[in-house]
Amino acid sequence: MEERTRYNDFAKFLALHFPFKVQKISLNVGFTCPNRDGVKGYGGCTYCNNQTFNPAYCRTDKSVTEQLEEGKAFFARKYPEMRYLAYFQAYTNTYAELEKLRQMYEDALRVEGVVGLVIGTRPDCMPEELLDYLEELNRRTFLLVEYGIESTDNHTLQRINRGHTFECTADAVKRTAERGIRVGGHVILGLPGEDHEAIIRQAAQVSDLPLTTLKMHQLQLVRGTRMAREYEQHPEDFHLYEVDEYIDLVIDYLERVRPDLVLERFVSQSPKELLIAPDWGIKNYEFAVRMKRRLQERDTWQGKFYNKEKE
């Protein structure tokens, strides 16, 4: 089997939808989360520090339009023909009144060169009236709604202060997909209390959901988070993967996911000044090269064991 067919990557997925190169531009519109503001809890997810994925232009004192224009300027110097997806990324981007959400999404789509939206949110923040609007929006532009799944284990979800269950996740994903909307999922591999067997079991559970895309990344301990303090007090509760060990874990997972699932990401890289561990000292593209080489060495591919484990 040739390397290019070993898994479904996001770039090929985008190429099926657009005849030009597309880049996501991250946005921070100043939302919070129900497990931060007291509705379901305080402190947010124990692993979360949103500074880890907000670029410099992504600041709440700037409008959606300003953030997109600055993001475009950043990329256009190198790729003048690039088009863009407005990525509502930080915190919970459906956690507001419908009219406010509608205005922000429409403002983003009015920016020249923006050809669609990616909306990151939580499964417990998707009311039916918002789905009604998103269903209509999906008919006139590219739309991907990305849910933070993080884990399929309710004990883990409670431990990391998510404030919802996996049953809630499954319900939100199904309700969204039933509207004809593309649905993405995000999981973290290596959360405390989840061993190799539990993580591999998760692959089948995620595959049973009507997801279009899936992101995964390694657990990272980040300064300023509750989980970082937990690690200081009880390091024995954590298994932090070395890079080659994590590559094999990802491949074990990949072998058991649905063959048509689009795999957007396998690894993440927090800013050096915020990252406590694991610090692998390699770039994301270097990780991808090593993973592809390991796939060849193991002569394996996405979904290799998917049907066998369904039987």
mmCIF file of C-alpha atoms in Angstrom:
data_model
loop_
_atom_site.group_PDB
_atom_site.id
_atom_site.type_symbol
_atom_site.label_atom_id
_atom_site.label_comp_id
_atom_site.label_asym_id
_atom_site.label_seq_id
_atom_site.Cartn_x
_atom_site.Cartn_y
_atom_site.Cartn_z
ATOM 1 C CA MET A 1 0.000 0.000 0.000
ATOM 2 C CA GLU A 2 1.399 3.387 -0.970
ATOM 3 C CA GLU A 3 2.061 5.996 1.689
ATOM 4 C CA ARG A 4 -0.474 8.463 0.314
ATOM 5 C CA THR A 5 -3.357 6.061 0.886
ATOM 6 C CA ARG A 6 -2.550 5.010 4.444
ATOM 7 C CA TYR A 7 -5.000 7.479 6.004
ATOM 8 C CA ASN A 8 -7.511 10.154 4.979
ATOM 9 C CA ASP A 9 -5.905 13.515 5.595
ATOM 10 C CA PHE A 10 -7.555 16.908 5.918
ATOM 11 C CA ALA A 11 -5.751 18.506 2.975
ATOM 12 C CA LYS A 12 -7.283 15.981 0.576
ATOM 13 C CA PHE A 13 -10.676 16.525 2.188
ATOM 14 C CA LEU A 14 -10.435 20.275 1.580
ATOM 15 C CA ALA A 15 -9.297 19.666 -1.992
ATOM 16 C CA LEU A 16 -12.548 17.809 -2.623
ATOM 17 C CA HIS A 17 -14.529 20.902 -1.588
ATOM 18 C CA PHE A 18 -12.403 23.756 -2.956
ATOM 19 C CA PRO A 19 -10.520 24.239 -6.247
ATOM 20 C CA PHE A 20 -7.955 26.440 -4.451
ATOM 21 C CA LYS A 21 -5.754 26.351 -1.352
ATOM 22 C CA VAL A 22 -7.587 27.036 1.905
ATOM 23 C CA GLN A 23 -6.190 28.095 5.285
ATOM 24 C CA LYS A 24 -7.976 28.347 8.639
ATOM 25 C CA ILE A 25 -7.710 31.681 10.484
ATOM 26 C CA SER A 26 -8.259 31.344 14.239
ATOM 27 C CA LEU A 27 -10.594 33.775 15.986
ATOM 28 C CA ASN A 28 -11.111 34.658 19.639
ATOM 29 C CA VAL A 29 -14.414 36.468 20.124
ATOM 30 C CA GLY A 30 -14.345 36.610 23.907
ATOM 31 C CA PHE A 31 -16.647 33.747 24.819
ATOM 32 C CA THR A 32 -16.457 31.708 27.992
ATOM 33 C CA CYS A 33 -17.681 28.169 28.803
ATOM 34 C CA PRO A 34 -20.439 26.848 31.074
ATOM 35 C CA ASN A 35 -17.834 25.051 33.185
ATOM 36 C CA ARG A 36 -16.040 28.386 33.685
ATOM 37 C CA ASP A 37 -18.813 30.874 34.413
ATOM 38 C CA GLY A 38 -20.642 28.860 37.082
ATOM 39 C CA VAL A 39 -23.503 27.482 34.991
ATOM 40 C CA LYS A 40 -21.970 24.004 35.250
ATOM 41 C CA GLY A 41 -18.838 24.707 37.214
ATOM 42 C CA TYR A 42 -15.786 26.897 37.597
ATOM 43 C CA GLY A 43 -12.212 26.782 36.384
ATOM 44 C CA GLY A 44 -12.869 25.226 32.996
ATOM 45 C CA CYS A 45 -11.300 21.986 31.806
ATOM 46 C CA THR A 46 -8.350 21.085 33.990
ATOM 47 C CA TYR A 47 -5.939 20.896 31.022
ATOM 48 C CA CYS A 48 -7.027 24.137 29.338
ATOM 49 C CA ASN A 49 -5.027 27.302 28.820
ATOM 50 C CA ASN A 50 -6.343 28.983 25.673
ATOM 51 C CA GLN A 51 -3.084 30.904 25.214
ATOM 52 C CA THR A 52 -1.677 27.675 23.789
ATOM 53 C CA PHE A 53 -3.499 28.071 20.486
ATOM 54 C CA ASN A 54 -4.207 31.781 20.009
ATOM 55 C CA PRO A 55 -1.902 33.505 17.504
ATOM 56 C CA ALA A 56 -0.868 37.135 18.034
ATOM 57 C CA TYR A 57 -3.620 38.624 15.864
ATOM 58 C CA CYS A 58 -6.278 36.619 17.768
ATOM 59 C CA ARG A 59 -7.302 39.124 20.472
ATOM 60 C CA THR A 60 -10.709 39.857 21.936
ATOM 61 C CA ASP A 61 -10.284 43.648 21.683
ATOM 62 C CA LYS A 62 -10.436 43.252 17.897
ATOM 63 C CA SER A 63 -13.571 42.588 15.893
ATOM 64 C CA VAL A 64 -14.122 39.424 13.870
ATOM 65 C CA THR A 65 -13.370 41.431 10.720
ATOM 66 C CA GLU A 66 -10.156 42.910 12.139
ATOM 67 C CA GLN A 67 -8.877 39.515 13.286
ATOM 68 C CA LEU A 68 -9.617 37.980 9.892
ATOM 69 C CA GLU A 69 -7.954 40.822 7.988
ATOM 70 C CA GLU A 70 -4.822 40.544 10.141
ATOM 71 C CA GLY A 71 -4.802 36.789 9.709
ATOM 72 C CA LYS A 72 -5.156 37.179 5.947
ATOM 73 C CA ALA A 73 -2.253 39.651 5.888
ATOM 74 C CA PHE A 74 -0.096 37.152 7.757
ATOM 75 C CA PHE A 75 -0.692 34.383 5.209
ATOM 76 C CA ALA A 76 -1.073 36.470 2.042
ATOM 77 C CA ARG A 77 2.575 37.549 2.030
ATOM 78 C CA LYS A 78 3.570 34.001 1.187
ATOM 79 C CA TYR A 79 0.362 32.736 -0.457
ATOM 80 C CA PRO A 80 -1.406 35.640 -2.221
ATOM 81 C CA GLU A 81 -4.010 33.369 -3.836
ATOM 82 C CA MET A 82 -4.998 31.695 -0.579
ATOM 83 C CA ARG A 83 -8.649 31.553 0.533
ATOM 84 C CA TYR A 84 -9.731 31.220 4.136
ATOM 85 C CA LEU A 85 -11.987 29.472 6.633
ATOM 86 C CA ALA A 86 -12.938 31.584 9.648
ATOM 87 C CA TYR A 87 -12.167 29.335 12.621
ATOM 88 C CA PHE A 88 -14.061 30.287 15.766
ATOM 89 C CA GLN A 89 -11.647 28.449 18.029
ATOM 90 C CA ALA A 90 -11.176 29.819 21.543
ATOM 91 C CA TYR A 91 -13.557 28.597 24.250
ATOM 92 C CA THR A 92 -17.216 27.800 23.360
ATOM 93 C CA ASN A 93 -18.286 29.534 20.158
ATOM 94 C CA THR A 94 -21.997 28.750 20.343
ATOM 95 C CA TYR A 95 -22.385 29.964 23.934
ATOM 96 C CA ALA A 96 -24.352 33.161 23.339
ATOM 97 C CA GLU A 97 -27.707 34.437 22.160
ATOM 98 C CA LEU A 98 -28.627 33.369 18.639
ATOM 99 C CA GLU A 99 -28.674 36.920 17.246
ATOM 100 C CA LYS A 100 -25.160 37.636 18.520
ATOM 101 C CA LEU A 101 -23.881 34.386 17.037
ATOM 102 C CA ARG A 102 -25.614 35.032 13.733
ATOM 103 C CA GLN A 103 -24.039 38.491 13.465
ATOM 104 C CA MET A 104 -20.524 37.171 14.138
ATOM 105 C CA TYR A 105 -20.786 34.300 11.675
ATOM 106 C CA GLU A 106 -22.243 36.561 8.979
ATOM 107 C CA ASP A 107 -19.580 39.226 9.625
ATOM 108 C CA ALA A 108 -16.919 36.588 9.038
ATOM 109 C CA LEU A 109 -18.488 35.472 5.770
ATOM 110 C CA ARG A 110 -18.580 39.055 4.489
ATOM 111 C CA VAL A 111 -14.783 39.311 4.647
ATOM 112 C CA GLU A 112 -13.254 38.989 1.197
ATOM 113 C CA GLY A 113 -11.596 35.633 0.647
ATOM 114 C CA VAL A 114 -13.466 33.856 3.458
ATOM 115 C CA VAL A 115 -15.127 30.789 1.929
ATOM 116 C CA GLY A 116 -16.542 29.055 4.990
ATOM 117 C CA LEU A 117 -16.690 28.626 8.756
ATOM 118 C CA VAL A 118 -15.328 26.194 11.313
ATOM 119 C CA ILE A 119 -17.065 26.559 14.682
ATOM 120 C CA GLY A 120 -15.486 25.006 17.753
ATOM 121 C CA THR A 121 -17.848 24.303 20.627
ATOM 122 C CA ARG A 122 -19.035 21.942 23.352
ATOM 123 C CA PRO A 123 -21.732 19.288 22.906
ATOM 124 C CA ASP A 124 -23.854 20.797 25.677
ATOM 125 C CA CYS A 125 -24.048 24.176 23.902
ATOM 126 C CA MET A 126 -26.016 23.371 20.751
ATOM 127 C CA PRO A 127 -29.699 24.316 21.115
ATOM 128 C CA GLU A 128 -32.194 23.387 18.409
ATOM 129 C CA GLU A 129 -32.802 27.004 17.366
ATOM 130 C CA LEU A 130 -29.103 27.396 16.627
ATOM 131 C CA LEU A 131 -29.116 24.155 14.649
ATOM 132 C CA ASP A 132 -32.032 25.552 12.614
ATOM 133 C CA TYR A 133 -29.873 28.533 11.643
ATOM 134 C CA LEU A 134 -26.738 26.448 11.034
ATOM 135 C CA GLU A 135 -28.699 24.107 8.790
ATOM 136 C CA GLU A 136 -29.661 27.094 6.640
ATOM 137 C CA LEU A 137 -26.115 28.471 6.759
ATOM 138 C CA ASN A 138 -24.737 25.108 5.670
ATOM 139 C CA ARG A 139 -26.779 25.296 2.473
ATOM 140 C CA ARG A 140 -24.982 28.460 1.345
ATOM 141 C CA THR A 141 -21.413 28.049 2.577
ATOM 142 C CA PHE A 142 -18.884 25.487 3.766
ATOM 143 C CA LEU A 143 -19.537 24.722 7.439
ATOM 144 C CA LEU A 144 -17.827 22.392 9.892
ATOM 145 C CA VAL A 145 -18.997 22.239 13.524
ATOM 146 C CA GLU A 146 -16.225 20.863 15.729
ATOM 147 C CA TYR A 147 -17.113 19.376 19.107
ATOM 148 C CA GLY A 148 -14.706 18.853 21.958
ATOM 149 C CA ILE A 149 -15.188 15.161 22.767
ATOM 150 C CA GLU A 150 -11.867 14.782 24.626
ATOM 151 C CA SER A 151 -12.786 11.342 26.009
ATOM 152 C CA THR A 152 -15.537 8.758 25.692
ATOM 153 C CA ASP A 153 -15.189 7.761 29.376
ATOM 154 C CA ASN A 154 -17.547 9.537 31.759
ATOM 155 C CA HIS A 155 -15.192 9.078 34.706
ATOM 156 C CA THR A 156 -12.442 10.852 32.773
ATOM 157 C CA LEU A 157 -14.813 13.615 31.679
ATOM 158 C CA GLN A 158 -15.745 14.217 35.308
ATOM 159 C CA ARG A 159 -12.120 14.160 36.389
ATOM 160 C CA ILE A 160 -11.116 16.823 33.862
ATOM 161 C CA ASN A 161 -14.142 18.998 34.768
ATOM 162 C CA ARG A 162 -15.805 18.885 31.351
ATOM 163 C CA GLY A 163 -19.288 19.307 32.798
ATOM 164 C CA HIS A 164 -20.990 16.902 30.364
ATOM 165 C CA THR A 165 -21.150 13.186 29.630
ATOM 166 C CA PHE A 166 -20.244 11.182 26.546
ATOM 167 C CA GLU A 167 -23.956 10.524 26.059
ATOM 168 C CA CYS A 168 -24.375 14.291 25.683
ATOM 169 C CA THR A 169 -21.589 14.279 23.087
ATOM 170 C CA ALA A 170 -23.167 11.462 21.089
ATOM 171 C CA ASP A 171 -26.529 13.251 21.119
ATOM 172 C CA ALA A 172 -25.089 16.573 19.895
ATOM 173 C CA VAL A 173 -23.040 14.942 17.137
ATOM 174 C CA LYS A 174 -26.059 12.979 15.911
ATOM 175 C CA ARG A 175 -28.423 15.970 16.013
ATOM 176 C CA THR A 176 -25.931 18.060 14.037
ATOM 177 C CA ALA A 177 -25.187 15.391 11.445
ATOM 178 C CA GLU A 178 -28.913 14.783 10.951
ATOM 179 C CA ARG A 179 -29.159 18.387 9.713
ATOM 180 C CA GLY A 180 -26.681 17.591 6.939
ATOM 181 C CA ILE A 181 -23.908 19.567 8.670
ATOM 182 C CA ARG A 182 -20.323 18.295 8.660
ATOM 183 C CA VAL A 183 -19.245 17.422 12.184
ATOM 184 C CA GLY A 184 -15.721 17.331 13.561
ATOM 185 C CA GLY A 185 -14.532 15.816 16.817
ATOM 186 C CA HIS A 186 -11.503 16.452 19.033
ATOM 187 C CA VAL A 187 -9.949 13.963 21.454
ATOM 188 C CA ILE A 188 -6.926 14.032 23.744
ATOM 189 C CA LEU A 189 -4.857 10.854 23.973
ATOM 190 C CA GLY A 190 -3.242 10.114 27.328
ATOM 191 C CA LEU A 191 -5.594 11.789 29.790
ATOM 192 C CA PRO A 192 -4.965 10.670 33.400
ATOM 193 C CA GLY A 193 -6.575 7.340 34.211
ATOM 194 C CA GLU A 194 -6.726 6.163 30.585
ATOM 195 C CA ASP A 195 -4.281 3.405 29.679
ATOM 196 C CA HIS A 196 -3.471 2.033 26.240
ATOM 197 C CA GLU A 197 -6.415 -0.367 26.255
ATOM 198 C CA ALA A 198 -8.898 2.383 27.151
ATOM 199 C CA ILE A 199 -7.540 4.693 24.461
ATOM 200 C CA ILE A 200 -7.770 2.009 21.785
ATOM 201 C CA ARG A 201 -11.307 1.164 22.887
ATOM 202 C CA GLN A 202 -12.160 4.823 22.356
ATOM 203 C CA ALA A 203 -11.345 4.549 18.624
ATOM 204 C CA ALA A 204 -14.335 2.274 18.026
ATOM 205 C CA GLN A 205 -16.647 4.457 20.120
ATOM 206 C CA VAL A 206 -15.637 7.576 18.199
ATOM 207 C CA SER A 207 -16.058 5.717 14.911
ATOM 208 C CA ASP A 208 -19.658 4.904 15.803
ATOM 209 C CA LEU A 209 -20.469 8.623 15.818
ATOM 210 C CA PRO A 210 -21.489 10.287 12.512
ATOM 211 C CA LEU A 211 -18.320 12.392 12.417
ATOM 212 C CA THR A 212 -16.802 13.750 9.223
ATOM 213 C CA THR A 213 -13.428 14.735 10.723
ATOM 214 C CA LEU A 214 -11.384 13.876 13.795
ATOM 215 C CA LYS A 215 -8.529 15.698 15.516
ATOM 216 C CA MET A 216 -6.397 14.051 18.139
ATOM 217 C CA HIS A 217 -3.359 15.156 20.049
ATOM 218 C CA GLN A 218 -1.166 14.114 22.913
ATOM 219 C CA LEU A 219 -1.853 15.246 26.460
ATOM 220 C CA GLN A 220 0.284 18.297 27.179
ATOM 221 C CA LEU A 221 0.800 19.745 30.622
ATOM 222 C CA VAL A 222 0.593 23.512 30.356
ATOM 223 C CA ARG A 223 1.522 26.183 32.883
ATOM 224 C CA GLY A 224 -1.373 27.893 34.605
ATOM 225 C CA THR A 225 -3.717 24.909 34.493
ATOM 226 C CA ARG A 226 -5.233 22.830 37.261
ATOM 227 C CA MET A 227 -3.829 19.695 35.638
ATOM 228 C CA ALA A 228 -0.298 21.099 35.908
ATOM 229 C CA ARG A 229 -0.815 21.431 39.656
ATOM 230 C CA GLU A 230 -2.228 17.902 39.830
ATOM 231 C CA TYR A 231 0.898 16.632 38.067
ATOM 232 C CA GLU A 232 3.159 18.375 40.571
ATOM 233 C CA GLN A 233 1.309 16.719 43.450
ATOM 234 C CA HIS A 234 0.736 13.257 41.912
ATOM 235 C CA PRO A 235 3.019 12.604 38.934
ATOM 236 C CA GLU A 236 2.323 8.875 39.313
ATOM 237 C CA ASP A 237 -1.210 9.489 37.977
ATOM 238 C CA PHE A 238 0.130 10.515 34.578
ATOM 239 C CA HIS A 239 1.748 8.694 31.699
ATOM 240 C CA LEU A 240 3.477 11.204 29.433
ATOM 241 C CA TYR A 241 4.358 9.564 26.130
ATOM 242 C CA GLU A 242 7.751 9.685 24.493
ATOM 243 C CA VAL A 243 7.426 10.598 20.836
ATOM 244 C CA ASP A 244 8.021 7.145 19.337
ATOM 245 C CA GLU A 245 5.744 5.527 21.910
ATOM 246 C CA TYR A 246 3.042 8.067 21.046
ATOM 247 C CA ILE A 247 3.462 7.417 17.318
ATOM 248 C CA ASP A 248 2.761 3.733 17.898
ATOM 249 C CA LEU A 249 -0.255 4.632 20.059
ATOM 250 C CA VAL A 250 -1.653 6.851 17.292
ATOM 251 C CA ILE A 251 -1.158 4.104 14.721
ATOM 252 C CA ASP A 252 -2.862 1.532 16.981
ATOM 253 C CA TYR A 253 -5.766 4.008 17.232
ATOM 254 C CA LEU A 254 -5.759 4.781 13.520
ATOM 255 C CA GLU A 255 -5.990 1.070 12.656
ATOM 256 C CA ARG A 256 -9.290 0.892 14.522
ATOM 257 C CA VAL A 257 -11.093 4.021 13.312
ATOM 258 C CA ARG A 258 -13.652 4.091 10.539
ATOM 259 C CA PRO A 259 -11.870 4.036 7.138
ATOM 260 C CA ASP A 260 -13.781 7.046 5.766
ATOM 261 C CA LEU A 261 -13.157 9.310 8.768
ATOM 262 C CA VAL A 262 -11.021 12.336 7.822
ATOM 263 C CA LEU A 263 -8.060 12.623 10.195
ATOM 264 C CA GLU A 264 -7.156 16.271 10.567
ATOM 265 C CA ARG A 265 -4.409 16.183 13.172
ATOM 266 C CA PHE A 266 -2.428 13.729 15.314
ATOM 267 C CA VAL A 267 -0.296 16.042 17.432
ATOM 268 C CA SER A 268 -0.263 19.545 18.874
ATOM 269 C CA GLN A 269 2.505 21.905 19.873
ATOM 270 C CA SER A 270 2.050 24.325 22.766
ATOM 271 C CA PRO A 271 4.241 27.447 23.039
ATOM 272 C CA LYS A 272 7.634 26.636 24.556
ATOM 273 C CA GLU A 273 7.178 29.125 27.390
ATOM 274 C CA LEU A 274 3.912 27.464 28.477
ATOM 275 C CA LEU A 275 4.732 23.789 27.957
ATOM 276 C CA ILE A 276 5.791 21.753 30.989
ATOM 277 C CA ALA A 277 5.822 18.292 29.384
ATOM 278 C CA PRO A 278 6.231 16.331 27.199
ATOM 279 C CA ASP A 279 8.760 18.424 25.288
ATOM 280 C CA TRP A 280 9.702 16.366 22.240
ATOM 281 C CA GLY A 281 11.719 19.074 20.527
ATOM 282 C CA ILE A 282 10.277 18.362 17.075
ATOM 283 C CA LYS A 283 7.965 20.321 14.786
ATOM 284 C CA ASN A 284 4.545 19.010 13.766
ATOM 285 C CA TYR A 285 5.711 18.308 10.210
ATOM 286 C CA GLU A 286 8.649 16.286 11.565
ATOM 287 C CA PHE A 287 6.212 14.234 13.622
ATOM 288 C CA ALA A 288 4.147 13.576 10.478
ATOM 289 C CA VAL A 289 7.220 12.366 8.596
ATOM 290 C CA ARG A 290 8.147 9.981 11.402
ATOM 291 C CA MET A 291 4.596 8.687 11.689
ATOM 292 C CA LYS A 292 4.332 8.010 7.951
ATOM 293 C CA ARG A 293 7.636 6.155 8.059
ATOM 294 C CA ARG A 294 6.361 4.053 10.968
ATOM 295 C CA LEU A 295 3.129 3.271 9.081
ATOM 296 C CA GLN A 296 5.246 1.909 6.261
ATOM 297 C CA GLU A 297 7.428 -0.103 8.635
ATOM 298 C CA ARG A 298 4.343 -1.663 10.196
ATOM 299 C CA ASP A 299 2.666 -2.029 6.778
ATOM 300 C CA THR A 300 -0.580 -0.741 8.196
ATOM 301 C CA TRP A 301 -3.290 1.832 7.456
ATOM 302 C CA GLN A 302 -6.417 3.541 8.743
ATOM 303 C CA GLY A 303 -9.232 1.111 9.505
ATOM 304 C CA LYS A 304 -7.105 -2.010 9.048
ATOM 305 C CA PHE A 305 -8.812 -3.694 12.019
ATOM 306 C CA TYR A 306 -12.052 -1.699 11.990
ATOM 307 C CA ASN A 307 -14.361 -4.317 10.452
ATOM 308 C CA LYS A 308 -12.746 -7.187 12.342
ATOM 309 C CA GLU A 309 -13.443 -5.492 15.651
ATOM 310 C CA LYS A 310 -17.022 -4.741 14.639
ATOM 311 C CA GLU A 311 -17.725 -8.445 14.060
#
